[in-house]
Coordinates of C-alpha atoms in Angstrom, one line a residue:
Chain K
M1 CA 0.0 0.0 0.0
Q2 CA 1.4 3.4 -1.0
L3 CA 1.0 6.1 1.6
N4 CA -0.8 9.1 0.3
L5 CA -2.1 12.2 2.2
M6 CA -5.5 10.7 2.7
N7 CA -4.6 7.2 4.0
T8 CA -1.8 8.6 6.2
H9 CA -4.4 10.9 7.8
Y10 CA -6.8 8.0 8.2
I11 CA -4.2 5.6 9.7
T12 CA -3.0 8.3 12.1
N13 CA -6.5 9.1 13.1
G14 CA -7.2 5.3 13.7
L15 CA -4.1 5.0 15.9
V16 CA -5.2 8.2 17.9
L17 CA -8.5 6.5 18.4
V18 CA -6.7 3.4 19.9
L19 CA -4.7 5.8 22.2
F20 CA -7.8 7.6 23.4
T21 CA -9.7 4.3 23.8
I22 CA -6.9 3.1 26.1
Q23 CA -6.9 6.4 28.0
F24 CA -10.7 6.5 28.4
L25 CA -10.8 2.9 29.7
E26 CA -7.9 3.5 32.1
F27 CA -9.6 6.5 33.5
Y28 CA -12.8 4.6 33.8
F29 CA -11.0 1.9 35.9
L30 CA -9.4 4.7 37.9
K31 CA -12.7 6.7 38.3
S32 CA -12.7 6.4 42.1
T33 CA -9.5 8.5 42.2
L34 CA -11.4 11.3 40.5
S35 CA -14.5 10.9 42.6
D36 CA -15.2 13.0 45.7
M37 CA -13.6 10.3 47.8
G38 CA -10.4 10.3 45.7
P39 CA -7.2 12.2 45.9
W40 CA -7.9 14.3 42.8
S41 CA -11.5 15.2 43.6
W42 CA -12.8 18.5 42.3
T43 CA -13.4 19.7 45.9
T44 CA -9.6 19.2 46.5
I45 CA -8.1 20.7 43.4
H46 CA -10.6 23.4 42.5
S47 CA -8.6 26.0 44.4
K48 CA -5.9 26.0 41.7
F49 CA -8.4 27.4 39.3
E50 CA -9.3 30.4 41.4
C51 CA -7.1 32.7 39.4
L52 CA -9.3 32.2 36.3
P53 CA -12.1 34.5 35.2
T54 CA -15.5 33.6 36.8
F55 CA -17.0 32.4 33.5
L56 CA -14.1 30.0 32.9
K57 CA -14.2 28.8 36.5
K58 CA -17.9 27.9 36.3
T59 CA -17.4 26.2 32.9
L60 CA -14.5 24.1 34.2
K61 CA -16.4 23.2 37.3
V62 CA -19.2 21.8 35.1
L63 CA -16.8 19.9 32.8
L64 CA -14.2 18.7 35.3
K65 CA -16.3 17.7 38.3
Y66 CA -16.9 14.0 38.7
P67 CA -18.8 12.3 37.0
N68 CA -18.9 15.0 34.3
F69 CA -15.2 14.4 33.7
L70 CA -15.9 10.9 32.5
A71 CA -18.6 12.3 30.2
L72 CA -16.0 14.7 28.8
L73 CA -13.6 11.8 28.1
S74 CA -16.4 9.7 26.4
F75 CA -17.4 12.8 24.4
R76 CA -13.8 13.1 23.2
W77 CA -13.6 9.4 22.4
T78 CA -16.9 9.6 20.4
L79 CA -15.7 12.6 18.5
T80 CA -12.5 10.8 17.6
L81 CA -14.5 7.9 16.3
I82 CA -16.7 10.3 14.3
S83 CA -13.5 12.0 12.9
L84 CA -12.6 8.7 11.1
Y85 CA -15.7 9.1 8.9
F86 CA -16.2 12.9 9.0
P87 CA -12.6 14.4 9.2
F88 CA -13.8 18.0 9.5
P89 CA -11.8 20.8 11.1
T90 CA -14.6 21.4 13.6
V91 CA -14.5 17.9 14.9
Y92 CA -10.7 18.0 15.3
F93 CA -11.0 21.4 17.0
L94 CA -13.4 20.1 19.5
I95 CA -11.3 17.0 20.2
L96 CA -8.2 19.2 20.7
L97 CA -10.2 21.6 22.9
S98 CA -11.5 18.8 25.1
T99 CA -8.0 17.3 25.4
L100 CA -6.6 20.7 26.5
V101 CA -9.3 21.0 29.1
F102 CA -8.7 17.5 30.3
L103 CA -4.9 18.1 30.5
Y104 CA -5.4 21.4 32.4
R105 CA -7.2 19.5 35.1
W106 CA -4.1 17.5 35.8
K107 CA -1.3 19.9 34.9
N108 CA 1.4 17.7 36.3
P109 CA 0.3 14.3 37.6
F110 CA -1.1 12.4 34.6
N111 CA 0.4 14.6 32.0
G112 CA 3.3 12.7 30.5
G113 CA 5.0 12.7 27.2
S114 CA 2.2 10.7 25.6
D115 CA -0.3 13.4 26.5
Y116 CA 1.9 16.0 24.8
M117 CA 2.3 13.8 21.8
S118 CA -1.6 13.5 21.7
I119 CA -1.7 17.3 21.4
V120 CA 0.8 17.2 18.6
L121 CA -1.1 14.4 16.8
L122 CA -4.4 16.3 17.1
F123 CA -3.0 19.6 16.0
G124 CA -1.4 17.9 13.0
L125 CA -4.7 16.2 12.0
L126 CA -6.5 19.5 12.5
V127 CA -4.1 21.3 10.1
N128 CA -4.4 18.4 7.7
S129 CA -8.2 18.8 7.6
I130 CA -8.4 22.5 7.5
T131 CA -7.8 23.3 3.8
V132 CA -8.0 21.7 0.4
R133 CA -4.5 23.0 -0.6
T134 CA -2.2 20.0 -0.5
E135 CA 0.9 22.0 0.7
W136 CA -1.0 23.3 3.8
R137 CA -2.5 19.9 4.5
E138 CA 0.9 18.2 4.3
A139 CA 2.2 20.8 6.8
G140 CA 0.0 19.0 9.5
L141 CA 1.7 15.7 8.8
Y142 CA 5.2 17.3 8.7
Y143 CA 4.5 18.9 12.1
I144 CA 3.8 15.4 13.5
A145 CA 6.8 13.9 11.8
F146 CA 9.1 16.7 13.1
H147 CA 8.0 16.2 16.7
S148 CA 8.3 12.5 16.5
L149 CA 11.9 12.6 15.2
Y150 CA 12.9 15.6 17.3
S151 CA 11.7 13.8 20.5
Y152 CA 14.1 10.9 19.7
F153 CA 17.0 13.2 18.9
K154 CA 16.5 15.3 22.0
A155 CA 16.4 12.2 24.1
G156 CA 19.5 10.9 22.5
W157 CA 21.3 14.2 22.9
V158 CA 20.5 14.3 26.6
K159 CA 21.9 10.8 27.0
I160 CA 25.1 11.2 25.1
V161 CA 26.2 14.2 27.2
R162 CA 25.6 12.3 30.5
P163 CA 28.5 10.0 31.6
E164 CA 25.9 7.7 33.4
W165 CA 24.4 6.9 30.0
R166 CA 27.8 6.6 28.2
N167 CA 29.1 4.1 30.7
G168 CA 25.8 2.2 31.2
K169 CA 25.5 2.8 34.9
V170 CA 22.1 4.6 34.5
L171 CA 20.4 1.3 33.6
K172 CA 20.5 0.1 37.2
W173 CA 18.9 3.4 38.3
L174 CA 16.2 3.1 35.6
V175 CA 15.3 -0.5 36.3
K176 CA 15.2 0.0 40.1
S177 CA 13.0 3.1 39.6
S178 CA 10.4 1.1 37.7
P179 CA 7.2 0.3 39.6
Y180 CA 7.5 -3.4 38.7
K181 CA 9.2 -6.4 40.2
H182 CA 11.8 -7.6 37.8
P183 CA 13.1 -11.0 37.1
L184 CA 16.6 -11.5 38.5
G185 CA 18.1 -12.0 35.0
I186 CA 17.6 -8.3 34.3
F187 CA 19.8 -7.3 37.3
D188 CA 22.5 -9.8 36.2
F189 CA 22.4 -8.2 32.7
I190 CA 22.6 -4.6 33.9
G191 CA 25.1 -5.4 36.6
H192 CA 27.5 -6.5 33.8
S193 CA 29.2 -3.2 32.8
K194 CA 29.9 -4.2 29.2
S195 CA 26.3 -5.3 28.4
A196 CA 24.9 -2.2 30.2
A197 CA 27.1 0.1 28.2
I198 CA 26.4 -1.6 24.9
T199 CA 22.7 -1.4 25.6
C200 CA 22.9 2.3 26.4
W201 CA 25.0 3.1 23.3
F202 CA 22.6 1.2 21.2
V203 CA 19.7 3.4 22.4
I204 CA 21.9 6.6 22.1
V205 CA 22.9 5.8 18.5
F206 CA 19.3 4.8 17.6
E207 CA 17.8 8.0 18.9
L208 CA 20.5 10.3 17.5
T209 CA 20.4 8.8 14.0
I210 CA 16.7 8.2 13.4
P211 CA 16.0 11.7 12.2
F212 CA 18.5 11.3 9.4
T213 CA 17.0 8.1 8.2
I214 CA 14.1 10.2 6.9
L215 CA 16.3 10.7 3.8
S216 CA 16.0 7.0 2.9
P217 CA 12.6 5.3 3.3
P218 CA 13.9 1.7 3.4
V219 CA 16.3 2.6 6.2
L220 CA 13.6 4.6 8.0
I221 CA 11.3 1.6 8.0
I222 CA 14.0 -0.5 9.6
F223 CA 14.5 2.2 12.2
L224 CA 10.8 2.5 12.9
F225 CA 10.6 -1.2 13.4
L226 CA 13.4 -0.9 15.9
G227 CA 11.4 2.0 17.4
I228 CA 8.5 -0.4 17.9
L229 CA 10.8 -2.8 19.7
F230 CA 12.3 0.0 21.8
H231 CA 8.9 1.2 22.9
G232 CA 7.8 -2.3 23.6
F233 CA 10.8 -2.8 25.8
I234 CA 9.8 0.4 27.6
V235 CA 6.4 -1.0 28.2
Y236 CA 7.9 -4.2 29.6
I237 CA 10.3 -2.4 32.0
F238 CA 8.3 0.7 33.0
G239 CA 4.7 -0.1 32.0
L240 CA 4.5 3.1 29.9
N241 CA 1.9 1.6 27.5
R242 CA 0.5 5.0 26.3
F243 CA 4.0 6.0 25.0
F244 CA 3.9 3.0 22.7
W245 CA 0.6 3.9 21.1
A246 CA 1.3 7.7 21.0
W247 CA 4.6 7.3 19.2
L248 CA 3.3 4.5 16.9
A249 CA 0.6 7.0 15.8
T250 CA 3.3 9.4 14.6
Y251 CA 5.0 6.8 12.4
P252 CA 2.6 7.1 9.3
S253 CA 3.4 10.8 9.2
V254 CA 7.1 10.1 9.5
I255 CA 6.9 7.6 6.6
Y256 CA 4.8 10.1 4.5
T257 CA 7.4 12.8 5.1
S258 CA 10.2 10.6 4.0
L259 CA 8.4 9.6 0.8
S260 CA 7.6 13.3 0.1
L261 CA 11.3 14.2 0.5
R262 CA 12.3 11.3 -1.7
S263 CA 9.9 12.5 -4.5
L264 CA 11.6 15.9 -4.4
V265 CA 15.0 14.4 -5.2
Chain X
M1 CA -0.7 32.8 26.5
L2 CA 2.9 31.7 26.1
D3 CA 2.4 28.7 28.4
F4 CA -0.6 27.8 26.3
L5 CA 1.4 27.9 23.0
K6 CA 4.2 25.9 24.6
V7 CA 1.8 22.9 24.7
F8 CA 2.2 22.7 20.9
F9 CA 6.0 22.7 21.1
P10 CA 6.8 20.2 23.9
K11 CA 10.4 20.0 25.3
W12 CA 10.6 16.2 25.2
N13 CA 12.7 15.9 28.3
F14 CA 12.9 12.2 29.3
F15 CA 15.3 10.7 31.9
N16 CA 17.5 13.7 32.1
T17 CA 17.8 13.7 35.9
F18 CA 18.7 10.8 38.1
N19 CA 17.8 12.0 41.5
H20 CA 16.7 10.1 44.5
L21 CA 13.1 9.0 44.1
P22 CA 10.3 10.4 46.4
I23 CA 8.7 7.6 48.4
L24 CA 5.5 7.8 50.4
Q25 CA 5.3 5.7 53.5
Y26 CA 2.7 5.2 56.2
K27 CA 2.4 3.7 59.6
S28 CA -0.6 3.1 61.8
S29 CA -0.8 4.9 65.1
T30 CA -0.4 1.5 66.8
S31 CA 2.8 0.5 65.0
E32 CA 6.3 1.7 64.7
V33 CA 6.9 0.1 61.3
W34 CA 6.8 2.3 58.2
I35 CA 5.4 0.7 55.1
D36 CA 5.6 1.9 51.4
V37 CA 2.2 3.2 50.3
F38 CA 2.9 1.9 46.8
P39 CA 4.4 -1.6 46.8
E40 CA 6.0 -3.1 43.7
L41 CA 3.4 -4.0 41.1
E42 CA 2.9 -7.3 39.2
R43 CA 3.0 -7.2 35.4
S44 CA -0.2 -8.1 33.6
E45 CA -0.5 -9.6 30.1
L46 CA -2.8 -6.7 29.2
S47 CA -0.2 -4.1 30.1
F48 CA 0.4 -3.2 26.5
L49 CA -3.1 -2.1 26.2
L50 CA -4.4 -1.3 29.6
N51 CA -2.2 -0.4 32.5
P52 CA -4.3 1.8 34.9
S53 CA -2.5 0.8 38.1
V54 CA 1.0 1.7 36.7
N55 CA -0.3 5.0 35.2
Y56 CA -1.8 5.8 38.5
H57 CA 1.5 5.0 40.2
Y58 CA 3.2 7.4 37.9
A59 CA 0.6 10.1 38.5
C60 CA 1.2 9.8 42.2
S61 CA 5.0 9.8 41.7
N62 CA 4.8 12.9 39.5
H63 CA 2.7 14.6 42.2
L64 CA 5.3 13.8 44.8
F65 CA 8.0 15.3 42.6
T66 CA 5.9 18.5 42.3
W67 CA 5.4 18.6 46.1
L68 CA 9.1 18.2 46.7
Q69 CA 9.8 21.1 44.4
E70 CA 7.3 23.2 46.3
L71 CA 8.8 22.2 49.7
K72 CA 12.2 23.3 48.4
Y73 CA 10.9 26.8 47.8
L74 CA 9.1 27.3 51.0
K75 CA 11.2 29.3 53.4
E76 CA 11.5 27.6 56.8
P77 CA 7.9 26.4 56.8
T78 CA 6.1 25.1 59.8
V79 CA 4.0 21.9 59.6
K80 CA 0.9 24.1 59.6
D81 CA 2.3 26.1 56.6
I82 CA 2.8 22.8 54.7
E83 CA -0.6 21.5 55.6
Q84 CA -2.2 24.5 54.0
T85 CA -0.8 23.7 50.6
L86 CA -2.8 22.0 47.9
S87 CA 0.0 19.4 47.3
Y88 CA -0.1 18.4 51.0
K89 CA -3.8 17.9 50.9
I90 CA -3.6 15.8 47.8
T91 CA -0.8 13.7 49.3
E92 CA -2.8 13.2 52.5
K93 CA -5.8 12.1 50.4
I94 CA -3.6 9.7 48.3
V95 CA -2.5 7.9 51.5
S96 CA -6.1 7.8 53.0
F97 CA -7.4 6.5 49.6
E98 CA -4.8 3.7 49.5
L99 CA -5.4 2.8 53.1
R100 CA -9.1 2.6 52.7
K101 CA -8.7 0.1 49.8
N102 CA -6.9 -2.6 51.7
Q103 CA -6.5 -1.8 55.3
S104 CA -8.6 -1.3 58.3
I105 CA -6.5 1.5 59.9
E106 CA -8.2 4.1 61.9
R107 CA -5.3 6.5 62.5
F108 CA -2.1 6.9 60.6
Q109 CA 0.9 9.0 59.9
F110 CA 2.6 9.4 56.6
R111 CA 6.0 10.5 55.6
L112 CA 7.8 11.6 52.4
L113 CA 11.3 10.5 51.9
L114 CA 13.9 10.5 49.2
R115 CA 15.4 7.1 48.4
S116 CA 18.3 6.3 46.2
P117 CA 17.4 3.4 43.8
I118 CA 21.1 2.4 43.8
T119 CA 22.3 2.7 47.4
E120 CA 18.8 2.5 49.1
N121 CA 19.9 5.5 51.3
E122 CA 16.9 7.4 52.5
D123 CA 16.4 11.0 53.6
I124 CA 13.3 11.9 55.5
I125 CA 11.7 15.1 54.1
F126 CA 8.4 15.4 55.9
I127 CA 6.5 13.5 58.6
S128 CA 2.8 14.2 59.1
R129 CA 0.9 14.5 62.3
V130 CA -1.4 11.6 63.3
I131 CA -4.4 11.7 61.0
Q132 CA -7.8 10.1 61.3
C133 CA -8.6 7.9 58.3
N134 CA -12.0 9.0 56.8

């Protein structure tokens, strides 16, 4: 299957739907934490919104109070499903707006990298839907591709300048900071300085070089496959499942961007 | 407005600091033993798709990091000053919430400490007064 503007948009949209389905179900299972008996009840957190104008405060109170918050999440999920069949700017704008409201409720706790990548994906899809001019529509996918590749490069850069990453000693910190119990084999592996260092350098080289593979689609595909394995490994060690799906959702745009660059040559 | 626009250009900072980890512990008023509020979790086959308990763990951990930062910037606070902060209230509620799930504890204390994942050294940052579990 050749990737074109339309099917890239559609596949990305589908993967965003998977991501939001996961998020919605997880919050549903955690709904007691958002209820009035939970740590992040509206009655506890509402004071941090006191600085806002009254109209906004009242609106947020309606949207973010339990159980309305769950309704907001299901509204967002429904809109994402609708966007698969009706990819209109208004739909994407409403999804983006509800996501921003949702993230504003948490600010720090639940907002991780996958939430920020969700914003990038939604904004890219919005731009892609907003005009009939191909160049402007492509800009939305290029924006997603840029952030996907930049996130890897930035992570790689941060690692290569840190001696703990270069000598592999950081792996012990990382594995022990995970919320999971780990099989003893992992500690034997990371305790061995050579294998730890090799693993770290493999990650560093992968992250620093992946942006350049965009110049060669076949090489890019190999690297994206390695990316899937990398994120899978992250899920195994740290349980960060949403990262897997959020970054996977950027891959169609990365491939499309690479093919577009290739066609210019 | 600038903060709003920054959302569209994330910084992508991952694993760029290797500090001690904030740990929340509790003890009942009838015991001297401090216990981790969040024990190690078991993996599930579904974790690729659904992992609510781990994401909740990270949410609490992120909250503790935020609270730590706030405590750093408070100038010689009293316990009462700390108890007035939103972060303290959320932390107290986290502990109560966890204890209500599995324990029949009536009164408890909690403490925030920093633990090195490598050396297991611990520094106690804050100890609460005795609290009634709601």
